[in-house]
Coordinates of C-alpha atoms in Angstrom, one line a residue:
X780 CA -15.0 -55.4 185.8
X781 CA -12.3 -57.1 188.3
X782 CA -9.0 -58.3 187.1
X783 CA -9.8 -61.6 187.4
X784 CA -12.6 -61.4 184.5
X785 CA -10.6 -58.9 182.4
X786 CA -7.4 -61.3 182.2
X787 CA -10.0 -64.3 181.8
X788 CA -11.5 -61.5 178.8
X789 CA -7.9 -61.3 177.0
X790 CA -7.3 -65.7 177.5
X791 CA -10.2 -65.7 175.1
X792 CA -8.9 -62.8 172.8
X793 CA -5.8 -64.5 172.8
X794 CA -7.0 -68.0 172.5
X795 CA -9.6 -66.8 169.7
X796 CA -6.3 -65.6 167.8
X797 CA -4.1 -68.4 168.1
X798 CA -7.1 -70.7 166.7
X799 CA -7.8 -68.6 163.7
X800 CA -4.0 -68.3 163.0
X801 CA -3.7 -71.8 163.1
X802 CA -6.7 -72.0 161.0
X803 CA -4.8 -69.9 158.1
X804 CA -1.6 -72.1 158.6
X805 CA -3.1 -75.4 158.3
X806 CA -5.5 -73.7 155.5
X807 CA -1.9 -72.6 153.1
X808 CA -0.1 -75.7 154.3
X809 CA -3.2 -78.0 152.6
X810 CA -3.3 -75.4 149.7
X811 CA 0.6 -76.3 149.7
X812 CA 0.3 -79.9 149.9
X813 CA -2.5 -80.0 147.3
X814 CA -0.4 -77.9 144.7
X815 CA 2.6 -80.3 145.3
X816 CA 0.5 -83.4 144.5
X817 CA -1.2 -81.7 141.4
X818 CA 2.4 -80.5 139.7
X819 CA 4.0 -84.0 140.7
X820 CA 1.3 -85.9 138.7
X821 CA 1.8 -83.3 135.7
X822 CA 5.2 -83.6 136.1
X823 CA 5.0 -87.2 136.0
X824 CA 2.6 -87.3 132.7
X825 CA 4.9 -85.2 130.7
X826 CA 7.8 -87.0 131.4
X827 CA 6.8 -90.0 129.8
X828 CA 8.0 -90.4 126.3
X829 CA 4.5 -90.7 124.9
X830 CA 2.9 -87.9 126.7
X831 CA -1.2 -88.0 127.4
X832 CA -1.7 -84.6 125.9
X833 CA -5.0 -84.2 126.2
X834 CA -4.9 -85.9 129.9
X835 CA -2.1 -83.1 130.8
X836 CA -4.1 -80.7 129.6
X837 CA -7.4 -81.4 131.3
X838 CA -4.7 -80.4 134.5
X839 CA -3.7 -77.5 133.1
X840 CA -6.9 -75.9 132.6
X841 CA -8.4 -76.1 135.9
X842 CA -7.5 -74.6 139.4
X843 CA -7.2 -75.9 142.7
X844 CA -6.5 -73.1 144.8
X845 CA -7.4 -69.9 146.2
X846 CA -5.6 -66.3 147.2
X847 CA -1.9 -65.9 146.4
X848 CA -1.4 -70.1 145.7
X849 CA -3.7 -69.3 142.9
X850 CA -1.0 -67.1 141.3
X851 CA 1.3 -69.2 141.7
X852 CA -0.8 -72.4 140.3
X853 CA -1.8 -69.9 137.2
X854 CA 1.8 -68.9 136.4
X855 CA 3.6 -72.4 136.5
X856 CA 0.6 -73.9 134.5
X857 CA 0.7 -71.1 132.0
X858 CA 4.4 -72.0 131.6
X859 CA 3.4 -75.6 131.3
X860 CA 1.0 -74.5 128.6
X861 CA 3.6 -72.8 127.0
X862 CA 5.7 -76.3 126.6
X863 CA 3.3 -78.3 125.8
X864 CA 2.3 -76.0 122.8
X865 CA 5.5 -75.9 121.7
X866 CA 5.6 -79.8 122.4
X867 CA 2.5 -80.3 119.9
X868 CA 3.6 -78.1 117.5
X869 CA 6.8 -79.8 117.3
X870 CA 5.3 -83.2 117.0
X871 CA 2.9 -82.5 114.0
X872 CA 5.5 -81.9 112.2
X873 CA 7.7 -85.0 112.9
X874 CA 4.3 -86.6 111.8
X875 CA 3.9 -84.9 109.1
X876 CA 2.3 -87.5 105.8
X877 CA 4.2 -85.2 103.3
X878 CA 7.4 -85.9 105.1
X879 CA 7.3 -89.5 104.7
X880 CA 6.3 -88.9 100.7
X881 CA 9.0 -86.8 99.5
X882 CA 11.0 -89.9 98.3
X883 CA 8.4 -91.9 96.5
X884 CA 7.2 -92.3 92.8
X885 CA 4.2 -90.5 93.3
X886 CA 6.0 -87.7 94.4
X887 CA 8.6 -88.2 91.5
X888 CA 6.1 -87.8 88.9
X889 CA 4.3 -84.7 90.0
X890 CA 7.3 -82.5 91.3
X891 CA 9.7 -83.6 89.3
X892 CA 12.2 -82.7 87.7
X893 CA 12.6 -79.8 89.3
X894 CA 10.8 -81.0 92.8
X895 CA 10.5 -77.4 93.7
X896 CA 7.8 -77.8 96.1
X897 CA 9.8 -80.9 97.3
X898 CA 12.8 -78.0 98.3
X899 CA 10.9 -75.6 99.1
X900 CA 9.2 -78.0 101.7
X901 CA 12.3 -78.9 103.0
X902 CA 13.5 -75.3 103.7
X903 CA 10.8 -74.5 105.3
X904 CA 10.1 -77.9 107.6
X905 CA 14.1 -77.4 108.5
X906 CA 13.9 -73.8 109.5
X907 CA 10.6 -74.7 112.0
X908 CA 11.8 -77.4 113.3
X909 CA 15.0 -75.8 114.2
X910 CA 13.6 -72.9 115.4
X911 CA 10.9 -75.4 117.4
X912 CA 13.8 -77.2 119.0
X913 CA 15.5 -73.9 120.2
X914 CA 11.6 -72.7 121.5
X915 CA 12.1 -76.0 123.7
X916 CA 15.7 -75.8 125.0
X917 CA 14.7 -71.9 126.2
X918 CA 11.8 -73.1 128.1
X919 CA 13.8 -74.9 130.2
X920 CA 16.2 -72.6 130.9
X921 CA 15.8 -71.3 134.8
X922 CA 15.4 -67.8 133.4
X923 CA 12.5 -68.6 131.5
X924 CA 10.3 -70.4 134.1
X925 CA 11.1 -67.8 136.0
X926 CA 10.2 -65.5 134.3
X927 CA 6.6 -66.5 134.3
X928 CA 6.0 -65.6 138.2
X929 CA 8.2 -62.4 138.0
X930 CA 5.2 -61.1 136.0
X931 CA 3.0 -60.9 139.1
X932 CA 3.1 -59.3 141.9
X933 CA 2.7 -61.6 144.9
X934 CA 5.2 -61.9 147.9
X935 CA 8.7 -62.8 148.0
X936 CA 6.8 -66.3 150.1
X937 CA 4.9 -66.9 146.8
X938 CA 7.7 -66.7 144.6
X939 CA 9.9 -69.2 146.4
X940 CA 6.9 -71.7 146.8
X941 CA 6.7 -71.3 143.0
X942 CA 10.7 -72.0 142.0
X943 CA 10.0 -74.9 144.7
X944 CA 7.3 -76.2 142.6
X945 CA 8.7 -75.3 139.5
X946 CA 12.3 -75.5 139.3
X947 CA 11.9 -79.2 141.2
X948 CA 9.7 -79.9 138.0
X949 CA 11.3 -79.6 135.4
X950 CA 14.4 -81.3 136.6
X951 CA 12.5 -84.3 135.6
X952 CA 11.6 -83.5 131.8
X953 CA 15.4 -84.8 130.9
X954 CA 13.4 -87.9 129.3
X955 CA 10.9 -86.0 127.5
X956 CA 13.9 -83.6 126.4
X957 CA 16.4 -85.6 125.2
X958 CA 13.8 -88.3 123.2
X959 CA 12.3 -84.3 121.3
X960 CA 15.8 -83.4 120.7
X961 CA 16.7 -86.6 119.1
X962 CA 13.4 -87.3 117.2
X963 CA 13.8 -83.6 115.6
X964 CA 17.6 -84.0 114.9
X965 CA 17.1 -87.1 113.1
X966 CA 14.2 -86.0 110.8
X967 CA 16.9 -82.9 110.5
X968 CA 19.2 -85.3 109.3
X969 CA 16.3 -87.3 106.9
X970 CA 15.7 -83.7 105.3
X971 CA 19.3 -83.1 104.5
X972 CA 19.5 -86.3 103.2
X973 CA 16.4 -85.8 100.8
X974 CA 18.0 -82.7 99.8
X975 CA 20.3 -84.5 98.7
X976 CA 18.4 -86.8 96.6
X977 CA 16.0 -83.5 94.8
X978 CA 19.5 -82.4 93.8
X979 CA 20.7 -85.4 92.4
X980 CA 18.1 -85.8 90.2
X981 CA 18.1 -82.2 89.3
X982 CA 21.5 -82.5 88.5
X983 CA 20.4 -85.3 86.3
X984 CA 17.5 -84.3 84.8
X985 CA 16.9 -86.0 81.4
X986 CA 19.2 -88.9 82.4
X987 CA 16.4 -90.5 84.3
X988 CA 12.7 -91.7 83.8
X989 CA 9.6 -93.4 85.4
X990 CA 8.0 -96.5 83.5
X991 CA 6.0 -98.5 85.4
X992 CA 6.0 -97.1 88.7
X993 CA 9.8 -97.3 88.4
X994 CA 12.5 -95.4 88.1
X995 CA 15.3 -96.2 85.7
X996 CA 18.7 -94.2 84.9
X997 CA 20.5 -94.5 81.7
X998 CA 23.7 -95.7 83.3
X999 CA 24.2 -98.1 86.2
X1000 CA 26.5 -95.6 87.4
X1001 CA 24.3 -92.8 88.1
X1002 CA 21.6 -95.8 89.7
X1003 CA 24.6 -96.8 92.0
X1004 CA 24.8 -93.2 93.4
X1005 CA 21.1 -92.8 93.3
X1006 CA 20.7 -95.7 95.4
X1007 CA 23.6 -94.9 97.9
X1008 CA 21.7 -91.7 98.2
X1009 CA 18.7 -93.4 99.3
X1010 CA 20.7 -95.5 101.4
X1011 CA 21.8 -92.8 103.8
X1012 CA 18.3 -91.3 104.2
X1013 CA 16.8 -94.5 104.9
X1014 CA 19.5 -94.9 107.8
X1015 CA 19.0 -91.4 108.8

């Protein structure tokens, strides 16, 4: 074979390279691009302070790319699992109906006058919630999200595109964040403050009754403190 054809042999080698190089490049840089838009449109869904659950989820469950991007996708969406659980969780229990009946008649007349279902609810809604709200702040540490691709084992590439993706993210759950943490602190406060009321009447058992859907106290006194009670945890 002459020179000629052998250097004409390695332009096409080389040229055959260079195309299927670029072909990987543009093929991660699209995988790239596609993961940025996917996690900026979750990102923007659960930001909101009525989040589309089921809409973020329908996100979270599916995958959009392939290889080593794939890991990445699959780890910051499992974290995003992870906070949106927590998010639910959290949220049927500021909804909760038995919440909302602890300070009427109803309730009154078939847990009192001891109301120890009433306390025992309490204890128990205060502790998960509390516990809940902690679960949330912890997720957002950088330590914790994080964590979730430091389980794997793809390249040091990988994990950067990931705290990229991630860490860029959730930045932008400060609205979500702070309406939780207030929405749980002031049912925290509404729980104290019903506390409050169980042992008041505790405290007073006999010196109070229910006619007519009513409840009366046998001084003005103790219905002046009764109602100041009530008061603060309809302010709460």
């Amino acid at each position: 074979m002459s020179k000629k054809k052998i250097w004409i042999a390695i332009g096409i080698v080389l040229i055959a390279i260079l195309c299927v190089g670029a072909f990987f490049v543009f093929r991660d840089l699209k995988q790239e691009e596609a993961l940025e838009d996917e996690m900026d449109q979750i990102y923007e869904m659960m930001d909101r302070k009525n989040i589309d659950i089921e809409g973020v989820r329908s996100l979270l469950t599916r995958t959009i790319a392939k290889g080593e991007y794939q890991v990445v996708e699959k780890a910051l969406k499992q974290y995003l699992v992870d906070v949106l659980d927590t998010y639910e969780e959290t949220l049927a229990l500021l909804e909760d109906e038995q919440m909302t009946n602890l300070l009427t008649i109803e309730n009154y007349k078939t847990d009192g006058p001891d109301f120890k279902n009433s306390k025992e609810y309490i204890n128990q809604t205060t502790k998960s919630l509390t516990d809940l709200k902690e679960q949330f702040v912890n997720y957002l540490k950088q330590s914790t999200v994080l964590s979730y691709i430091e389980k794997t084992n793809v390249e040091s590439y990988y994990v950067e595109f990931y705290k990229e993706l991630a860490l860029d993210g959730t930045e932008d759950f400060d609205d979500a964040e702070k309406t939780l943490e207030k929405s749980i602190d002031d049912v925290l406060a509404l729980l104290r403050d019903c506390d409050r009321v169980f042992d008041f009447l505790i405290q007073n058992k006999g010196k109070w009754d229910i006619q007519d859907e009513t409840l009366y106290f046998e001084s003005d006194a103790l219905t002046i403190q009764y109602n100041r009670l009530i008061d603060n945890a309809i302010d709460s």
